[in-house]
Amino acid sequence: MSTVSVTCPLCEATCGLSVTLDGSRITSVRGDDQDVFSKGFICPKGASLKALHEDPDRLRQPLVKRDGVFEAVSWDEAFAEIDRRLPPLRAEHGKQAVAVYIGNPGAHNLATLLYGRLLYKALGTRNIFTAGSVDQIPKHFSSGYLFGDPLTIPIPDVDRTDYLLLLGANPLVSNGSLMTAPDMRGRLKAIRSRGGRVVVVDPRRTATADAADDHLAIRPGTDALLLAAMVQVLFDEDLVRLRHLADVVSAVDEVRDLVTPFTPEAVAPAVGIAADEIRRVARELAGADRAAVYGRIGTTTQSFGTLASWLVDVLNVLTGNLDREGGAMFPLAPAGQTNVQSGRRRGFMHGRWRSRVRNLPEVMGELPVATLADEIMTPGDDQVRALFTVGGNPCLSTPNSARLDAAFEQLDFMVSMDVYLNETTRHADVILPGPLPLERSHFDLLFYQLSVRNVANWTPPALDCDLPQEWQTMLRLVGIVNGQGPDADVAALDDAVAHAQARRAGLDPALAGERTGPARLVDLMLRAGPYDLTLADLEAAPHGIDLGALQPRLPGVLATASGLIELAPPAITADVPRLLAELDRDADQLVLIGRRQLSSNNSWMHNLAPLVRGSNRCTAQMHPDDARRLGLVDGQAAVVRSRTGQVSLAVEITDSIRPGVVSIPHGWGHGMPGTRGSVSEAHAGVNSNLLADELLVDEPSGTAVLNGIPIEVCAAG
Ligand code: SF4
């Protein structure tokens, strides 16, 4: 028996886990009490890693589709098939004919993060799509224009704040997102224990709202109106206190002018919160010693995602809480984000290119997935004819997924890197499986730059794996795309990658010794990072290294062209007139929102029995008043319809949701023909994204609206 310490790569919380092994068999998975950050915290998903590794439906061999049927093949055969079909397609139709979709697991996978970009660059396509455009792109957009870099995102300093205002976020269930913070229940409890206050704004009384001091049940999609009114109150009541920010922020007066029409009285009917309540919260925020405002998925996946994301940080600035202990601060990651070190101020730009069919803008080098089906289905030059997917399940997780499902049928060629034959990969011609979490090395390249405390932790593979590592698979694909064929020298390509990285950082690649793959790249990144660390330091500290509480980083962290926080960037404020028109919105329209669940990880862990046991979770939650009006009783089957489709599922009547709002969790709708998921098929649920309308997007960023979709509901049958 042996015990290894690993970082859980399943979500953004980055918990340390203690995994006990009997040879190659996992006997237990527990929270690691000695982990410097999570201190023993674990959630049901982390505890299910054993079930994941033992899942008989997991793919262990590449699959190639021949005459419509998947056959298990050798790796050489799989790469030969790709080499046979991909280069001629690119030669005939051009680079833009190949698109890429990168799913959420890609953000948690060191190998695909580091080596995927080589493949995407080699492909030379602008048709890059990720799960970000059904999630968080508005926050990156806003941060890019405010601070100069889309990854420079202020994170609430939850461990030192006295007042935390959370909008559209349920971290007790999500375990934090765009905020790496294991054990948020403990952290919120600590705020209240030290006399602080937690306020939640959400259409549902979520688990987080239940654990808070105050809950404001907002109408979905109106957070930007609420936030604009709070900003208006700060100006109107002379509560603006820039404090240490006075010399680093521009355009404060422009913001004052922009929010003038958004008085609490003006927004209250649309927002569904009384004007007095809006004033009270604005005053509380301004009066708190140390306060932070934080918005998450409810604020980013709605019609005004960019404005809401911007206004969150406008409040942090105007209350003088940005970059201040207990406020909203900028983490300093041990490796990864480079804007600090480069010292170059270039500012941020979006819309450097646009999607072919709907003219939607690129943001951070990617196009909105809400238009991927258009790019495949609309004939013309640069029509997408081939697709790579890297993790993810867009046939369940993106808007109007029935249309995307139909679009995938039209592709000439599709390659998926995935461990499951799921609703998306069933369309592939070649599936390339990879190692599972405990079979690969891990380092949270992205999430340490979103962390409420500066930490670093390296996880070596705990289990052997007879599959190639994904970085090797990626490099073989790069070889095919570059014309070197399916047998390209992976070691030589890896050397070239490491040497290029070392050169950019001004380092000698030999410093990384005999290391290869992600370990070598992370070692070089740590050496170039701000903490004088090497990978050997992390290897010697299996429970992680605590690099301390967040520290003030202004003005050095800014990468705007002016070197200031540009508080009223035109790319964002141009959308204010559209928000003004929302004051007249129809407040009686029934609307749909999503619902996060502790034992769900979007769609991909529904094949694990420990995570789906118990009563049916895929229900339509509805307020008793709405149920009465519609003649529905608890448990009854109802049909929910939108412009794009309909689903039939059981109603769950609860007063925890605001009247006029229906909530269905996403990620369900399993059991399609051609998939392989014995557990998920038995717990299929319905796909809420059949109802999400691909034409509804946040206009500045093109991010899909998943919260606030107009619907109708009636009894089934
Ligand atoms: S909270 Fe996230 S990181 Fe922690 S155990 Fe659960 S899934 Fe893993």
XYZ file of C-alpha atoms and ligand atoms in Angstrom:
725
model
C 0.000 0.000 0.000
C 1.190 3.514 -0.722
C -0.304 6.973 -0.387
C 0.291 9.793 -2.848
C -0.625 13.462 -2.654
C -2.202 14.904 -5.781
C -4.085 18.018 -6.814
C -7.629 17.299 -7.948
C -7.898 18.528 -11.561
C -11.672 18.302 -11.848
C -12.630 21.865 -10.985
C -11.109 25.239 -10.190
C -10.817 24.660 -6.435
C -7.507 22.749 -6.872
C -8.012 20.619 -3.721
C -5.195 18.468 -2.451
C -6.163 14.792 -2.326
C -4.621 11.850 -0.557
C -4.883 8.757 -2.771
C -4.123 5.347 -1.321
C -2.981 2.714 -3.801
C -2.637 -1.030 -3.594
C -0.354 -1.580 -6.564
C -2.286 -0.075 -9.460
C -5.620 -0.249 -7.635
C -7.042 2.830 -5.939
C -8.292 1.895 -2.491
C -9.330 5.328 -1.219
C -9.428 9.013 -2.105
C -9.601 11.529 0.742
C -8.981 15.219 1.228
C -5.317 15.891 2.027
C -5.254 17.398 5.535
C -1.724 18.650 4.945
C -2.453 20.443 1.680
C -1.337 24.031 2.237
C -4.418 25.453 0.543
C -7.397 23.081 0.818
C -6.476 21.628 4.231
C -8.445 18.417 3.814
C -11.459 19.736 1.914
C -12.935 17.398 -0.697
C -16.244 17.265 -2.582
C -18.128 14.257 -4.017
C -16.538 14.724 -7.440
C -13.009 14.461 -6.073
C -14.011 11.414 -4.055
C -15.286 9.779 -7.256
C -11.863 9.664 -8.931
C -11.713 5.971 -8.049
C -14.996 5.349 -9.910
C -13.688 7.358 -12.863
C -10.564 5.225 -13.109
C -12.588 2.036 -12.852
C -15.260 3.084 -15.368
C -15.628 0.192 -17.841
C -16.972 2.617 -20.479
C -13.758 4.620 -20.557
C -11.983 4.376 -23.904
C -8.628 2.643 -23.747
C -7.849 2.401 -27.447
C -8.245 4.749 -30.417
C -11.428 4.305 -32.442
C -11.818 4.811 -36.178
C -15.236 4.913 -37.818
C -15.526 2.682 -40.865
C -18.820 2.374 -42.729
C -20.509 4.134 -39.859
C -19.198 1.775 -37.180
C -16.387 2.443 -34.705
C -13.511 -0.036 -34.699
C -10.783 -0.168 -32.065
C -7.436 0.313 -33.822
C -3.763 0.774 -33.001
C -2.357 4.254 -32.486
C -0.442 4.010 -35.741
C -3.632 3.150 -37.627
C -5.482 6.056 -36.023
C -2.790 8.577 -36.959
C -2.520 7.075 -40.456
C -6.255 7.648 -40.923
C -5.878 11.289 -39.879
C -2.897 11.696 -42.205
C -4.894 10.141 -45.051
C -7.853 12.493 -44.686
C -6.847 15.783 -43.089
C -4.012 17.148 -45.304
C -5.953 16.649 -48.575
C -8.975 18.392 -47.056
C -6.846 21.359 -46.008
C -5.126 21.413 -49.403
C -8.462 21.531 -51.214
C -10.459 23.859 -48.954
C -7.865 25.902 -47.083
C -6.906 26.443 -43.462
C -10.220 27.942 -42.374
C -12.033 24.745 -43.354
C -10.776 23.136 -40.138
C -12.262 24.290 -36.831
C -11.332 23.434 -33.248
C -13.571 23.163 -30.194
C -11.866 23.001 -26.793
C -14.082 21.924 -23.916
C -13.956 22.784 -20.234
C -11.697 19.798 -19.336
C -9.063 21.398 -21.541
C -8.621 24.155 -18.948
C -7.791 21.516 -16.331
C -5.362 19.517 -18.447
C -1.753 20.660 -18.376
C -0.760 18.706 -21.489
C -3.505 20.017 -23.749
C -3.057 23.534 -22.401
C 0.664 23.585 -23.145
C 0.731 21.574 -26.368
C -2.727 22.257 -27.777
C -1.720 25.767 -28.751
C 0.969 24.279 -31.026
C -1.649 22.265 -32.849
C -4.017 25.224 -33.186
C -1.190 27.399 -34.465
C -0.102 24.743 -36.936
C -3.657 24.475 -38.242
C -3.603 28.222 -38.867
C -7.369 28.502 -38.531
C -9.326 31.393 -37.094
C -12.196 29.029 -36.395
C -11.238 28.321 -32.792
C -14.143 27.816 -30.390
C -14.061 27.007 -26.686
C -16.408 26.472 -23.764
C -15.421 29.997 -22.669
C -18.097 31.508 -24.902
C -20.790 29.612 -23.012
C -19.217 30.683 -19.753
C -16.799 33.462 -18.902
C -15.622 35.430 -21.930
C -17.407 38.650 -20.805
C -15.194 38.765 -17.704
C -12.055 38.420 -19.818
C -13.387 41.061 -22.207
C -14.061 43.475 -19.360
C -10.720 42.860 -17.656
C -8.892 43.199 -20.950
C -10.216 46.704 -21.471
C -10.081 47.820 -17.820
C -6.644 46.466 -16.951
C -5.032 45.731 -20.329
C -4.951 41.930 -20.163
C -7.916 39.547 -20.280
C -6.284 37.292 -17.688
C -5.774 40.133 -15.208
C -8.955 39.440 -13.286
C -9.475 40.788 -9.754
C -10.375 38.046 -7.272
C -12.209 38.678 -3.991
C -9.817 38.469 -1.058
C -12.356 36.312 0.774
C -10.097 35.473 3.702
C -9.723 39.126 4.744
C -12.865 40.834 3.548
C -15.645 42.191 5.769
C -18.301 42.386 3.087
C -18.738 40.087 0.129
C -21.369 40.791 -2.514
C -21.866 37.763 -4.802
C -23.954 37.995 -7.975
C -25.000 35.002 -10.066
C -22.568 32.789 -8.181
C -23.110 29.686 -6.110
C -19.633 28.747 -4.892
C -20.923 26.377 -2.221
C -22.043 24.156 -5.084
C -19.655 25.108 -7.905
C -16.695 25.209 -5.472
C -15.694 28.515 -6.983
C -15.090 29.676 -10.520
C -12.913 32.554 -11.696
C -12.065 32.360 -7.986
C -9.941 29.432 -6.883
C -10.930 28.852 -3.270
C -11.381 25.375 -1.814
C -13.921 25.112 1.020
C -15.967 28.210 0.254
C -18.446 27.169 2.947
C -15.693 27.494 5.535
C -14.438 30.751 4.041
C -17.910 32.354 3.975
C -18.549 31.168 7.526
C -15.281 32.803 8.576
C -16.389 36.156 7.083
C -19.533 36.043 9.197
C -17.649 34.830 12.296
C -15.400 37.879 12.183
C -18.446 40.164 12.030
C -18.558 40.532 8.259
C -21.503 40.228 5.941
C -22.233 38.075 2.896
C -24.906 39.186 0.416
C -26.078 37.022 -2.494
C -27.929 38.271 -5.571
C -29.530 35.376 -7.438
C -32.960 34.468 -8.847
C -32.786 31.310 -6.696
C -32.192 30.961 -2.985
C -29.153 28.781 -3.592
C -27.055 26.907 -1.048
C -24.780 29.961 -0.990
C -27.734 32.295 -0.427
C -28.852 30.045 2.429
C -25.435 30.436 4.047
C -25.411 34.246 3.558
C -26.754 37.135 5.626
C -28.896 38.489 2.848
C -30.416 37.261 -0.418
C -31.818 39.498 -3.152
C -33.902 37.501 -5.656
C -33.152 39.378 -8.856
C -34.902 38.893 -12.204
C -32.528 36.937 -14.478
C -30.452 38.986 -16.881
C -30.836 42.284 -15.045
C -27.632 42.316 -12.965
C -26.160 45.105 -15.094
C -29.173 47.294 -14.297
C -28.830 46.588 -10.582
C -25.090 47.285 -10.631
C -25.540 50.471 -12.672
C -28.053 51.689 -10.089
C -25.628 50.944 -7.264
C -22.941 52.948 -9.071
C -25.465 55.753 -9.546
C -26.144 55.749 -5.790
C -22.416 56.014 -5.026
C -22.157 59.155 -7.155
C -25.506 60.587 -6.105
C -24.821 60.199 -2.384
C -21.171 61.232 -2.577
C -19.990 57.771 -1.524
C -17.230 57.399 -4.123
C -13.889 56.846 -2.338
C -11.048 56.132 -4.736
C -8.469 56.143 -1.925
C -5.149 54.684 -3.214
C -6.587 54.387 -6.724
C -6.943 58.111 -7.362
C -3.764 58.347 -9.459
C -4.228 55.133 -11.414
C -7.764 55.385 -12.698
C -9.126 57.404 -15.615
C -12.602 58.360 -16.866
C -14.425 58.358 -13.514
C -16.562 61.317 -14.603
C -17.545 59.482 -17.787
C -18.884 56.639 -15.659
C -20.858 59.141 -13.570
C -22.526 60.464 -16.737
C -23.222 57.008 -18.119
C -25.078 55.767 -15.019
C -27.097 58.935 -14.410
C -30.339 57.497 -15.893
C -30.056 54.265 -13.904
C -31.527 55.431 -10.620
C -32.777 52.742 -8.221
C -36.342 53.867 -8.951
C -35.778 53.556 -12.705
C -34.330 50.019 -12.575
C -36.463 48.552 -9.788
C -39.414 47.359 -11.953
C -37.121 45.532 -14.400
C -34.767 44.165 -11.744
C -37.516 43.119 -9.361
C -35.747 44.530 -6.300
C -37.153 47.555 -4.459
C -35.306 50.867 -4.884
C -34.765 51.111 -1.106
C -33.092 47.709 -1.084
C -30.774 48.729 -3.925
C -29.802 51.883 -2.032
C -29.267 49.940 1.182
C -26.864 47.465 -0.438
C -24.952 50.274 -2.207
C -24.541 52.103 1.109
C -23.510 48.929 2.937
C -20.885 48.234 0.283
C -19.552 51.785 0.440
C -19.544 51.765 4.245
C -17.776 48.439 4.771
C -14.152 48.634 5.889
C -13.031 46.042 3.378
C -15.428 44.859 0.689
C -15.418 42.931 -2.572
C -17.956 42.467 -5.363
C -17.847 39.241 -7.370
C -20.005 38.131 -10.304
C -20.058 34.728 -11.906
C -21.963 32.626 -14.405
C -25.341 34.266 -13.831
C -23.730 37.579 -14.697
C -21.615 36.404 -17.642
C -24.035 34.152 -19.546
C -26.771 36.711 -20.014
C -27.681 39.448 -22.494
C -25.525 42.033 -20.695
C -22.642 39.847 -19.589
C -19.932 42.333 -20.529
C -21.652 45.314 -18.906
C -22.356 43.322 -15.731
C -18.734 42.120 -15.566
C -17.482 45.663 -16.090
C -19.803 47.157 -13.446
C -18.676 44.594 -10.860
C -15.184 46.057 -11.111
C -16.430 49.630 -11.435
C -17.932 49.118 -7.969
C -14.674 47.627 -6.692
C -12.815 50.700 -7.996
C -15.277 53.387 -6.874
C -15.406 52.010 -3.316
C -11.595 51.992 -3.233
C -11.560 48.228 -2.719
C -9.616 47.209 -5.810
C -6.090 45.995 -5.087
C -6.523 46.371 -1.351
C -6.440 43.783 1.427
C -9.924 42.384 1.871
C -11.024 43.842 -1.455
C -10.671 42.512 -4.996
C -7.017 41.719 -5.648
C -4.758 40.385 -8.376
C -3.103 37.024 -7.610
C 0.535 36.540 -8.589
C 0.774 33.126 -10.211
C 4.005 31.129 -9.920
C 3.949 30.429 -13.682
C 1.782 31.238 -16.628
C 0.537 34.794 -16.807
C 3.282 37.006 -18.135
C 1.841 40.498 -18.225
C 3.680 41.372 -15.046
C 7.087 40.342 -16.151
C 6.959 41.738 -19.645
C 6.214 45.269 -18.504
C 4.875 45.934 -22.001
C 1.771 48.055 -22.304
C -0.149 47.348 -25.426
C -3.731 47.360 -24.299
C -6.339 44.819 -25.292
C -8.252 44.434 -28.550
C -11.103 42.223 -29.618
C -12.774 41.820 -33.013
C -9.441 41.456 -34.844
C -11.437 39.103 -37.058
C -15.083 38.153 -37.219
C -17.069 35.046 -37.877
C -17.877 34.465 -41.532
C -21.651 34.046 -41.298
C -22.898 36.152 -38.384
C -20.060 38.656 -38.156
C -19.519 37.923 -34.453
C -16.230 39.150 -32.978
C -13.158 37.216 -31.998
C -12.238 37.607 -28.316
C -8.892 36.264 -27.065
C -8.393 34.518 -30.395
C -11.654 32.584 -30.347
C -15.072 32.928 -31.918
C -18.398 32.398 -30.111
C -19.513 28.776 -30.157
C -23.077 30.058 -30.634
C -22.165 30.394 -34.305
C -20.216 27.165 -34.878
C -23.232 25.462 -36.502
C -23.579 28.420 -38.913
C -19.961 28.048 -39.962
C -20.471 24.364 -40.723
C -23.888 24.582 -42.383
C -23.529 27.718 -44.515
C -21.918 27.036 -47.919
C -19.219 29.331 -49.240
C -15.505 30.008 -49.130
C -13.950 29.056 -45.797
C -16.922 26.906 -44.799
C -15.945 24.648 -41.893
C -15.694 21.056 -43.146
C -13.525 19.408 -40.504
C -13.375 19.668 -36.729
C -11.065 18.785 -33.871
C -12.648 18.527 -30.420
C -10.461 18.462 -27.334
C -12.576 17.292 -24.390
C -15.967 18.921 -23.994
C -19.387 17.869 -25.192
C -20.804 20.773 -27.236
C -23.694 18.621 -28.486
C -25.030 18.912 -24.926
C -23.443 22.085 -23.640
C -23.907 24.768 -26.280
C -27.009 26.728 -27.338
C -29.450 25.123 -29.766
C -27.461 21.953 -29.439
C -29.879 20.041 -31.690
C -28.773 22.272 -34.558
C -25.102 21.754 -33.710
C -25.720 18.018 -33.530
C -27.185 18.152 -37.049
C -24.286 20.316 -38.216
C -21.730 17.769 -37.016
C -23.429 15.202 -39.268
C -22.449 17.365 -42.248
C -18.726 17.467 -41.458
C -16.389 15.745 -43.885
C -13.976 14.788 -41.126
C -13.850 14.985 -37.331
C -11.207 14.022 -34.776
C -11.941 13.981 -31.040
C -9.534 13.702 -28.147
C -11.712 12.276 -25.391
C -11.968 9.452 -22.890
C -15.660 8.825 -23.657
C -17.805 7.966 -26.656
C -20.377 10.631 -25.858
C -23.040 12.743 -27.562
C -20.338 14.747 -29.370
C -17.593 12.225 -30.061
C -20.114 9.820 -31.621
C -19.867 12.106 -34.675
C -16.089 11.733 -34.901
C -14.244 9.727 -37.513
C -11.305 9.181 -35.183
C -11.316 9.262 -31.368
C -7.984 9.512 -29.559
C -8.328 8.714 -25.837
C -5.895 9.981 -23.244
C -4.849 9.228 -19.698
C -7.167 9.958 -16.779
C -6.262 12.458 -14.035
C -4.122 10.182 -11.869
C -2.215 8.910 -14.907
C -0.763 12.262 -15.935
C 1.141 15.108 -14.353
C -0.791 18.149 -13.230
C -0.125 21.787 -12.464
C -2.880 24.397 -12.377
C -1.434 26.748 -14.920
C -4.650 28.754 -15.253
C -6.171 28.623 -11.812
C -3.250 29.882 -9.714
C -3.788 33.209 -11.454
C -7.372 33.238 -10.122
C -6.576 32.037 -6.632
C -7.586 33.712 -3.365
C -4.118 32.840 -2.043
C -0.838 32.495 -3.897
C 0.085 28.812 -3.980
C 1.879 26.268 -6.159
C 1.545 22.509 -6.317
C 2.938 19.930 -8.732
C 1.403 16.482 -9.183
C 3.407 13.738 -10.878
C 1.484 10.795 -12.393
C 0.316 8.469 -9.607
C -0.598 5.534 -11.845
C 1.032 3.987 -14.909
C -0.841 4.313 -18.160
C -0.432 2.334 -21.369
C -1.905 5.150 -23.457
C 0.311 7.874 -24.914
C 0.315 11.108 -22.925
C -1.763 13.810 -24.571
C 1.241 16.043 -25.190
C 2.713 13.258 -27.318
C -0.588 12.855 -29.166
C -0.749 16.598 -29.773
C 2.781 16.630 -31.187
C 2.005 13.746 -33.542
C -0.981 15.741 -34.783
C 1.277 18.773 -35.215
C 3.576 16.572 -37.292
C 0.694 15.568 -39.557
C -0.490 19.144 -39.995
C 3.048 20.357 -40.711
C 3.495 17.749 -43.406
C 5.939 15.558 -41.481
C 3.474 12.692 -41.526
C 2.152 10.490 -38.732
C 5.600 9.365 -37.594
C 7.097 12.758 -36.845
C 9.920 12.761 -34.293
C 7.970 13.679 -31.135
C 11.114 14.100 -29.031
C 12.600 16.539 -31.555
C 9.373 18.528 -31.690
C 9.257 18.638 -27.894
C 12.869 19.858 -27.776
C 11.990 22.607 -30.219
C 9.038 23.685 -28.072
C 11.138 23.808 -24.905
C 13.996 25.653 -26.591
C 11.602 28.261 -27.967
C 10.072 28.752 -24.549
C 13.470 29.044 -22.872
C 14.588 31.545 -25.504
C 11.525 33.731 -24.905
C 12.237 33.696 -21.168
C 15.971 34.333 -21.624
C 16.828 30.970 -20.038
C 19.185 28.147 -20.968
C 16.956 25.132 -21.791
C 19.624 22.878 -20.270
C 18.537 24.161 -16.850
C 15.606 21.735 -17.017
C 18.049 18.811 -17.250
C 16.669 15.531 -18.554
C 13.027 16.490 -18.180
C 10.715 16.331 -21.174
C 7.108 17.235 -21.948
C 5.026 19.377 -19.583
C 7.462 18.860 -16.687
C 10.233 20.599 -18.623
C 7.949 23.459 -19.712
C 6.617 24.000 -16.180
C 10.151 23.943 -14.777
C 11.175 26.644 -17.237
C 8.051 28.680 -16.488
C 8.687 28.482 -12.743
C 12.291 29.575 -13.258
C 11.053 32.561 -15.264
C 8.337 33.280 -12.711
C 8.255 35.700 -9.813
C 9.052 33.328 -6.905
C 12.509 31.916 -7.656
C 11.054 28.400 -7.809
C 12.011 25.293 -9.760
C 10.041 22.136 -10.344
C 12.390 20.352 -7.955
C 11.184 22.689 -5.183
C 7.603 21.659 -5.873
C 8.506 17.979 -6.102
C 10.015 18.271 -2.638
C 6.733 19.712 -1.293
C 3.982 17.198 -2.154
C 1.374 19.128 -0.170
C 2.094 22.345 -2.060
C 3.947 25.559 -1.317
C 2.101 28.471 0.239
C 3.336 31.668 -1.396
C 1.361 33.934 0.888
C -1.678 36.146 0.947
C -2.501 38.298 -2.083
C -0.437 41.482 -2.287
C -1.214 44.870 -3.866
C 0.043 44.915 -7.457
C -0.973 48.271 -8.892
C 0.190 49.968 -11.027
C 2.672 47.321 -12.212
C -0.028 44.823 -13.108
C -1.653 47.194 -15.589
C -1.039 46.596 -19.287
C -3.364 49.233 -20.746
C -1.942 51.613 -23.310
C -2.320 54.507 -20.857
C -0.871 52.597 -17.913
C -4.062 53.429 -16.008
C -7.258 51.577 -15.147
C -9.380 52.711 -18.076
C -12.730 52.828 -16.305
C -14.929 53.741 -19.274
C -13.545 51.891 -22.301
C -15.606 52.615 -25.442
C -15.681 48.918 -26.426
C -17.742 48.329 -23.273
C -19.621 51.566 -22.771
C -20.933 51.466 -26.368
C -23.386 48.861 -25.059
C -24.897 51.178 -22.419
C -27.685 52.497 -24.726
C -28.858 48.891 -25.215
C -28.997 48.547 -21.423
C -31.016 51.728 -21.180
C -33.625 50.216 -23.497
C -33.926 47.307 -21.051
C -35.653 49.568 -18.565
C -38.795 48.979 -20.647
C -38.429 45.197 -20.802
C -41.394 42.870 -20.364
C -41.129 41.841 -16.737
C -43.920 39.258 -17.084
C -42.159 36.957 -19.542
C -41.397 33.514 -18.034
C -37.647 32.874 -18.368
C -35.282 29.934 -18.002
C -32.065 29.819 -15.986
C -29.524 27.055 -15.339
C -28.666 25.337 -12.071
C -25.321 24.093 -10.832
C -25.234 20.765 -8.974
C -22.530 19.607 -6.580
C -22.249 16.133 -8.089
C -22.251 17.286 -11.708
C -19.252 18.418 -13.694
C -21.127 19.729 -16.724
C -21.924 16.504 -18.619
C -18.857 14.371 -18.418
C -19.063 12.744 -14.983
C -22.648 11.526 -15.304
C -21.357 8.058 -16.098
C -20.130 7.561 -12.527
C -22.645 5.806 -10.287
C -21.589 7.587 -7.056
C -22.379 10.942 -8.666
C -25.827 10.157 -10.067
C -27.356 8.022 -7.345
C -30.430 9.274 -5.508
C -33.506 11.012 -6.817
C -33.773 12.533 -10.303
C -31.922 15.861 -10.313
C -32.871 16.927 -13.811
C -36.104 18.714 -12.929
C -37.720 22.034 -13.814
C -37.789 24.066 -10.612
C -40.683 26.482 -10.460
C -42.290 28.777 -7.871
C -45.639 27.640 -6.388
C -47.379 30.729 -7.829
C -46.285 29.842 -11.368
C -47.191 26.187 -10.892
C -50.688 27.186 -9.710
C -51.159 29.555 -12.624
C -50.074 26.866 -15.082
C -52.069 24.109 -13.375
C -49.020 22.006 -12.531
C -48.338 19.912 -9.426
C -45.049 18.705 -7.978
C -43.595 15.780 -9.939
C -45.903 16.256 -12.912
C -44.392 16.090 -16.403
C -44.329 19.456 -18.118
C -43.270 20.637 -21.554
C -40.880 23.581 -21.607
C -40.659 25.362 -24.982
C -38.474 28.103 -26.413
C -37.872 29.429 -29.921
C -35.377 26.647 -30.569
C -36.914 23.528 -29.097
C -38.742 21.797 -26.306
C -38.110 19.299 -23.527
C -40.420 17.327 -21.291
C -39.456 16.769 -17.672
C -40.774 16.639 -14.126
C -41.715 19.837 -12.316
C -40.170 20.489 -8.902
C -42.157 23.106 -7.030
C -40.119 25.186 -4.623
C -40.353 28.627 -3.084
C -36.564 28.900 -3.340
C -36.948 30.243 -6.872
C -38.318 33.627 -7.837
C -41.757 33.729 -9.489
C -41.483 34.036 -13.261
C -38.324 31.917 -13.410
C -37.813 28.232 -14.249
C -34.516 26.456 -13.599
C -33.187 23.358 -15.389
C -29.615 22.083 -14.803
C -27.422 21.717 -17.882
C -25.241 18.809 -18.999
C -28.024 16.225 -19.109
C -29.776 14.615 -22.082
C -27.722 11.427 -22.391
C -28.508 8.168 -24.131
C -28.353 9.295 -27.750
C -27.801 6.498 -30.280
C -24.162 5.599 -30.757
C -22.933 6.730 -27.338
C -21.331 4.478 -24.756
C -22.352 5.304 -21.179
C -24.162 2.576 -19.312
C -24.700 4.718 -16.209
C -25.451 8.030 -17.906
C -27.995 6.350 -20.210
C -29.871 5.132 -17.147
C -29.868 8.691 -15.735
C -30.361 10.478 -19.040
C -32.303 13.596 -18.053
C -33.086 16.197 -20.698
C -30.832 18.633 -22.487
C -31.599 22.202 -21.357
C -29.497 23.542 -24.230
C -32.163 22.453 -26.686
C -33.953 25.515 -25.284
C -30.987 27.901 -25.347
C -31.253 30.165 -28.374
C -28.041 30.529 -30.374
C -29.249 33.918 -31.641
C -29.297 35.405 -28.117
C -25.832 36.646 -27.225
C -24.120 39.313 -25.155
C -23.481 41.727 -28.012
C -19.945 42.965 -27.202
C -18.476 39.486 -26.649
C -20.840 37.145 -28.534
C -21.167 34.974 -25.419
C -24.326 32.874 -25.359
C -27.294 33.767 -23.183
C -27.978 30.773 -20.966
C -29.736 32.683 -18.201
C -32.910 34.572 -19.048
C -34.163 32.568 -22.059
C -37.836 33.333 -22.867
C -39.914 30.147 -22.483
C -43.453 28.789 -22.222
C -44.452 25.926 -19.952
C -47.508 23.676 -20.018
C -48.518 20.252 -18.786
C -47.198 17.375 -20.901
C -49.590 15.168 -22.817
S -14.010 20.918 -5.086
Fe -13.192 20.607 -7.161
S -10.996 20.349 -6.851
Fe -11.996 20.031 -4.847
S -12.370 17.817 -4.716
Fe -14.189 18.740 -5.603
S -13.900 18.591 -7.821
Fe -11.915 18.293 -6.879
